[in-house]
PDB file of C-alpha atoms in Angstrom:
ATOM      1  CA  MET M   1      28.107  63.817 151.161  1.00 43.00           C
ATOM      2  CA  SER M   2      29.036  67.014 152.868  1.00 45.00           C
ATOM      3  CA  ARG M   3      31.999  69.008 152.040  1.00 47.00           C
ATOM      4  CA  SER M   4      33.591  70.806 155.286  1.00 49.00           C
ATOM      5  CA  GLY M   5      36.753  72.131 155.973  1.00 50.00           C
ATOM      6  CA  PRO M   6      38.749  75.195 154.374  1.00 51.00           C
ATOM      7  CA  LEU M   7      37.589  74.743 150.744  1.00 43.00           C
ATOM      8  CA  ARG M   8      33.996  75.017 151.723  1.00 48.00           C
ATOM      9  CA  ARG M   9      34.384  78.185 154.468  1.00 62.00           C
ATOM     10  CA  GLY M  10      36.852  79.778 151.823  1.00 80.00           C
ATOM     11  CA  VAL M  11      39.175  82.343 153.899  1.00 79.00           C
ATOM     12  CA  SER M  12      39.726  82.646 157.545  1.00 84.00           C
ATOM     13  CA  PRO M  13      38.152  84.864 159.401  1.00 83.00           C
ATOM     14  CA  THR M  14      41.782  86.451 160.387  1.00 86.00           C
ATOM     15  CA  TRP M  15      43.140  86.545 156.713  1.00 88.00           C
ATOM     16  CA  ARG M  16      39.642  88.521 155.769  1.00 88.00           C
ATOM     17  CA  CYS M  17      40.739  91.465 157.987  1.00 89.00           C
ATOM     18  CA  ALA M  18      44.197  90.686 157.353  1.00 90.00           C
ATOM     19  CA  LEU M  19      43.451  91.236 153.683  1.00 91.00           C
ATOM     20  CA  LEU M  20      41.256  93.987 154.331  1.00 92.00           C
ATOM     21  CA  GLY M  21      43.923  96.258 156.627  1.00 92.00           C
ATOM     22  CA  GLY M  22      46.401  95.674 154.270  1.00 92.00           C
ATOM     23  CA  ILE M  23      44.954  96.533 151.034  1.00 93.00           C
ATOM     24  CA  VAL M  24      43.334  99.697 152.537  1.00 92.00           C
ATOM     25  CA  SER M  25      47.170 100.247 153.476  1.00 91.00           C
ATOM     26  CA  ILE M  26      48.675  99.393 149.737  1.00 91.00           C
ATOM     27  CA  PRO M  27      47.392 102.717 148.422  1.00 90.00           C
ATOM     28  CA  LEU M  28      47.814 104.831 151.080  1.00 88.00           C
ATOM     29  CA  THR M  29      51.751 103.652 151.384  1.00 85.00           C
ATOM     30  CA  VAL M  30      51.998 104.569 147.157  1.00 86.00           C
ATOM     31  CA  GLY M  31      50.565 107.680 147.800  1.00 85.00           C
ATOM     32  CA  LEU M  32      52.351 108.614 150.927  1.00 83.00           C
ATOM     33  CA  TYR M  33      55.457 107.561 148.511  1.00 79.00           C
ATOM     34  CA  TRP M  34      54.643 109.721 145.726  1.00 82.00           C
ATOM     35  CA  LEU M  35      53.845 112.999 147.794  1.00 81.00           C
ATOM     36  CA  SER M  36      57.234 112.622 149.738  1.00 76.00           C
ATOM     37  CA  GLY M  37      58.793 113.015 146.214  1.00 74.00           C
ATOM     38  CA  MET M  38      59.443 109.524 145.345  1.00 70.00           C
ATOM     39  CA  GLY M  39      62.869 109.393 146.786  1.00 68.00           C
ATOM     40  CA  ASN M  40      64.712 106.449 148.145  1.00 68.00           C
ATOM     41  CA  GLU M  41      62.610 106.365 151.510  1.00 73.00           C
ATOM     42  CA  LEU M  42      59.575 104.294 152.154  1.00 77.00           C
ATOM     43  CA  SER M  43      57.534 105.179 155.161  1.00 82.00           C
ATOM     44  CA  LEU M  44      55.610 102.338 157.263  1.00 84.00           C
ATOM     45  CA  ASN M  45      53.268 104.350 158.711  1.00 87.00           C
ATOM     46  CA  MET M  46      50.294 103.173 156.446  1.00 90.00           C
ATOM     47  CA  VAL M  47      51.253  99.891 157.125  1.00 92.00           C
ATOM     48  CA  PHE M  48      50.676 100.472 161.015  1.00 94.00           C
ATOM     49  CA  VAL M  49      47.241 102.041 159.977  1.00 93.00           C
ATOM     50  CA  GLY M  50      46.362  99.119 158.104  1.00 93.00           C
ATOM     51  CA  GLY M  51      47.430  96.526 160.926  1.00 93.00           C
ATOM     52  CA  LEU M  52      45.394  99.308 163.373  1.00 93.00           C
ATOM     53  CA  ILE M  53      42.592  98.483 160.791  1.00 92.00           C
ATOM     54  CA  ALA M  54      43.086  94.668 160.859  1.00 92.00           C
ATOM     55  CA  GLY M  55      43.130  94.472 164.357  1.00 91.00           C
ATOM     56  CA  PHE M  56      40.333  96.448 165.285  1.00 91.00           C
ATOM     57  CA  LEU M  57      37.939  94.496 162.952  1.00 89.00           C
ATOM     58  CA  ALA M  58      39.155  91.041 164.445  1.00 88.00           C
ATOM     59  CA  LYS M  59      38.510  92.240 167.882  1.00 86.00           C
ATOM     60  CA  THR M  60      35.263  94.024 167.019  1.00 85.00           C
ATOM     61  CA  ARG M  61      33.277  92.354 164.140  1.00 77.00           C
ATOM     62  CA  VAL M  62      34.949  88.645 164.207  1.00 73.00           C
ATOM     63  CA  THR M  63      34.748  86.573 167.024  1.00 67.00           C
ATOM     64  CA  ASP M  64      37.157  83.573 165.766  1.00 68.00           C
ATOM     65  CA  ALA M  65      39.734  86.247 164.385  1.00 73.00           C
ATOM     66  CA  ASP M  66      43.041  86.364 166.178  1.00 80.00           C
ATOM     67  CA  GLY M  67      44.115  90.052 166.094  1.00 82.00           C
ATOM     68  CA  ALA M  68      47.506  89.708 166.442  1.00 87.00           C
ATOM     69  CA  ALA M  69      48.087  87.162 163.824  1.00 90.00           C
ATOM     70  CA  ALA M  70      45.613  89.768 161.235  1.00 91.00           C
ATOM     71  CA  GLY M  71      47.880  92.692 161.895  1.00 92.00           C
ATOM     72  CA  LEU M  72      51.155  90.380 161.183  1.00 93.00           C
ATOM     73  CA  ARG M  73      49.885  89.588 158.030  1.00 93.00           C
ATOM     74  CA  ALA M  74      48.210  92.864 157.172  1.00 94.00           C
ATOM     75  CA  GLY M  75      51.823  93.988 157.950  1.00 94.00           C
ATOM     76  CA  ILE M  76      53.120  91.649 155.216  1.00 94.00           C
ATOM     77  CA  VAL M  77      50.330  92.365 152.624  1.00 94.00           C
ATOM     78  CA  GLY M  78      51.139  96.257 153.492  1.00 92.00           C
ATOM     79  CA  ALA M  79      54.896  95.768 152.676  1.00 92.00           C
ATOM     80  CA  VAL M  80      54.058  95.078 148.827  1.00 91.00           C
ATOM     81  CA  PRO M  81      54.870  98.434 147.652  1.00 89.00           C
ATOM     82  CA  GLY M  82      58.291  98.006 149.034  1.00 86.00           C
ATOM     83  CA  LEU M  83      58.590  95.394 146.120  1.00 86.00           C
ATOM     84  CA  TRP M  84      59.771  98.426 144.397  1.00 82.00           C
ATOM     85  CA  PHE M  85      62.802  98.688 146.210  1.00 78.00           C
ATOM     86  CA  LEU M  86      64.041  95.472 145.286  1.00 81.00           C
ATOM     87  CA  VAL M  87      64.303  96.155 141.108  1.00 82.00           C
ATOM     88  CA  GLY M  88      66.751  99.204 142.609  1.00 79.00           C
ATOM     89  CA  VAL M  89      68.399  97.176 145.180  1.00 79.00           C
ATOM     90  CA  PHE M  90      68.872  94.164 142.091  1.00 80.00           C
ATOM     91  CA  GLU M  91      70.219  97.173 140.004  1.00 81.00           C
ATOM     92  CA  ALA M  92      73.027  97.981 142.658  1.00 79.00           C
ATOM     93  CA  ALA M  93      73.795  94.321 143.068  1.00 76.00           C
ATOM     94  CA  THR M  94      74.596  93.613 139.613  1.00 78.00           C
ATOM     95  CA  VAL M  95      77.407  96.167 139.641  1.00 80.00           C
ATOM     96  CA  PHE M  96      79.941  93.695 141.952  1.00 75.00           C
ATOM     97  CA  SER M  97      82.755  92.670 140.402  1.00 80.00           C
ATOM     98  CA  GLY M  98      84.265  89.288 140.191  1.00 82.00           C
ATOM     99  CA  PRO M  99      83.796  85.844 139.475  1.00 88.00           C
ATOM    100  CA  LEU M 100      79.978  84.544 137.949  1.00 86.00           C
ATOM    101  CA  TRP M 101      79.262  82.662 140.883  1.00 86.00           C
ATOM    102  CA  PHE M 102      80.514  84.890 143.018  1.00 85.00           C
ATOM    103  CA  ARG M 103      77.965  87.882 141.702  1.00 83.00           C
ATOM    104  CA  THR M 104      75.299  85.632 141.920  1.00 86.00           C
ATOM    105  CA  ALA M 105      75.580  84.855 145.164  1.00 87.00           C
ATOM    106  CA  ALA M 106      76.236  88.587 145.788  1.00 84.00           C
ATOM    107  CA  LEU M 107      72.925  89.268 143.977  1.00 86.00           C
ATOM    108  CA  PHE M 108      70.669  86.429 145.687  1.00 88.00           C
ATOM    109  CA  LEU M 109      72.374  87.397 149.531  1.00 89.00           C
ATOM    110  CA  VAL M 110      71.685  91.182 148.926  1.00 87.00           C
ATOM    111  CA  VAL M 111      68.396  90.842 147.509  1.00 87.00           C
ATOM    112  CA  GLY M 112      67.376  87.630 149.699  1.00 90.00           C
ATOM    113  CA  THR M 113      68.095  90.148 152.937  1.00 92.00           C
ATOM    114  CA  VAL M 114      66.435  93.226 151.998  1.00 89.00           C
ATOM    115  CA  ALA M 115      63.395  91.255 151.038  1.00 91.00           C
ATOM    116  CA  VAL M 116      63.236  89.444 154.637  1.00 94.00           C
ATOM    117  CA  VAL M 117      63.990  93.203 156.121  1.00 93.00           C
ATOM    118  CA  LEU M 118      61.261  94.661 154.291  1.00 91.00           C
ATOM    119  CA  PHE M 119      59.085  92.223 155.026  1.00 94.00           C
ATOM    120  CA  GLY M 120      59.956  91.564 158.609  1.00 95.00           C
ATOM    121  CA  LEU M 121      59.538  95.300 159.099  1.00 94.00           C
ATOM    122  CA  GLY M 122      56.126  95.318 157.485  1.00 94.00           C
ATOM    123  CA  ALA M 123      55.304  92.255 159.507  1.00 95.00           C
ATOM    124  CA  LEU M 124      56.587  93.957 163.002  1.00 96.00           C
ATOM    125  CA  VAL M 125      54.744  97.643 162.476  1.00 95.00           C
ATOM    126  CA  GLY M 126      51.384  95.601 161.107  1.00 94.00           C
ATOM    127  CA  PHE M 127      51.702  93.543 164.652  1.00 95.00           C
ATOM    128  CA  LEU M 128      52.235  96.547 166.611  1.00 95.00           C
ATOM    129  CA  GLY M 129      49.163  98.500 164.773  1.00 94.00           C
ATOM    130  CA  ALA M 130      47.017  95.521 165.266  1.00 93.00           C
ATOM    131  CA  LYS M 131      47.710  95.388 169.124  1.00 93.00           C
ATOM    132  CA  VAL M 132      46.761  98.806 169.292  1.00 93.00           C
ATOM    133  CA  GLY M 133      43.781  98.668 167.567  1.00 91.00           C
ATOM    134  CA  GLY M 134      42.810  95.714 169.805  1.00 88.00           C
ATOM    135  CA  TRP M 135      43.279  97.850 172.656  1.00 88.00           C
ATOM    136  CA  LEU M 136      41.092 100.635 170.878  1.00 88.00           C
ATOM    137  CA  ALA M 137      38.284  98.260 170.136  1.00 84.00           C
ATOM    138  CA  GLY M 138      38.404  97.210 173.913  1.00 80.00           C
ATOM    139  CA  ARG M 139      37.691 100.549 175.053  1.00 78.00           C
ATOM    140  CA  ASP M 140      34.298 101.831 174.663  1.00 68.00           C
ATOM    141  CA  LEU M 141      34.973 104.618 172.770  1.00 65.00           C
ATOM    142  CA  PHE M 142      33.794 103.787 169.713  1.00 56.00           C
ATOM    143  CA  GLN M 143      30.416 102.027 171.060  1.00 59.00           C
ATOM    144  CA  ARG M 144      27.203 103.911 171.188  1.00 60.00           C
ATOM    145  CA  HIS M 145      25.804 104.348 174.224  1.00 57.00           C
ATOM    146  CA  PRO M 146      21.840 105.143 174.853  1.00 60.00           C
ATOM    147  CA  PHE M 147      21.365 108.175 175.980  1.00 61.00           C
ATOM    148  CA  VAL M 148      20.468 108.654 179.654  1.00 59.00           C
ATOM    149  CA  SER M 149      18.571 111.500 180.950  1.00 57.00           C
ATOM    150  CA  ASP M 150      17.275 112.342 184.529  1.00 54.00           C
TER     151      ASP M 150
END
């Protein structure tokens, strides 16, 4: 009896590229946030770099990986440090006044909207990075050519 399917193969090649790009971008995003003075602004520049890495790897190293999907997923993984902002949004949303049902609904609506926007922007930035990474992979800039002499 042979086992086949996703259980035997493990993580798909697209997810491998996405996780690598996303995990690389997390410490870079946190480091950039720390260097900026840890204010109330989070840059997604490093999420773009993670998407770029995922798209480049999907295009050059893995034959059956989708570069755009890898970048989109890398953007979602790379946006995880933004969850730190949800704590502040949660604290700010608790000052609403009114009946308990209104405060509860407002809290879930505000926190949910911020989370959707955060991960949506992360996915978009990662997708754009993957498109650039796939374009760079299609160029012959990073491939070694044999030295030819006359």
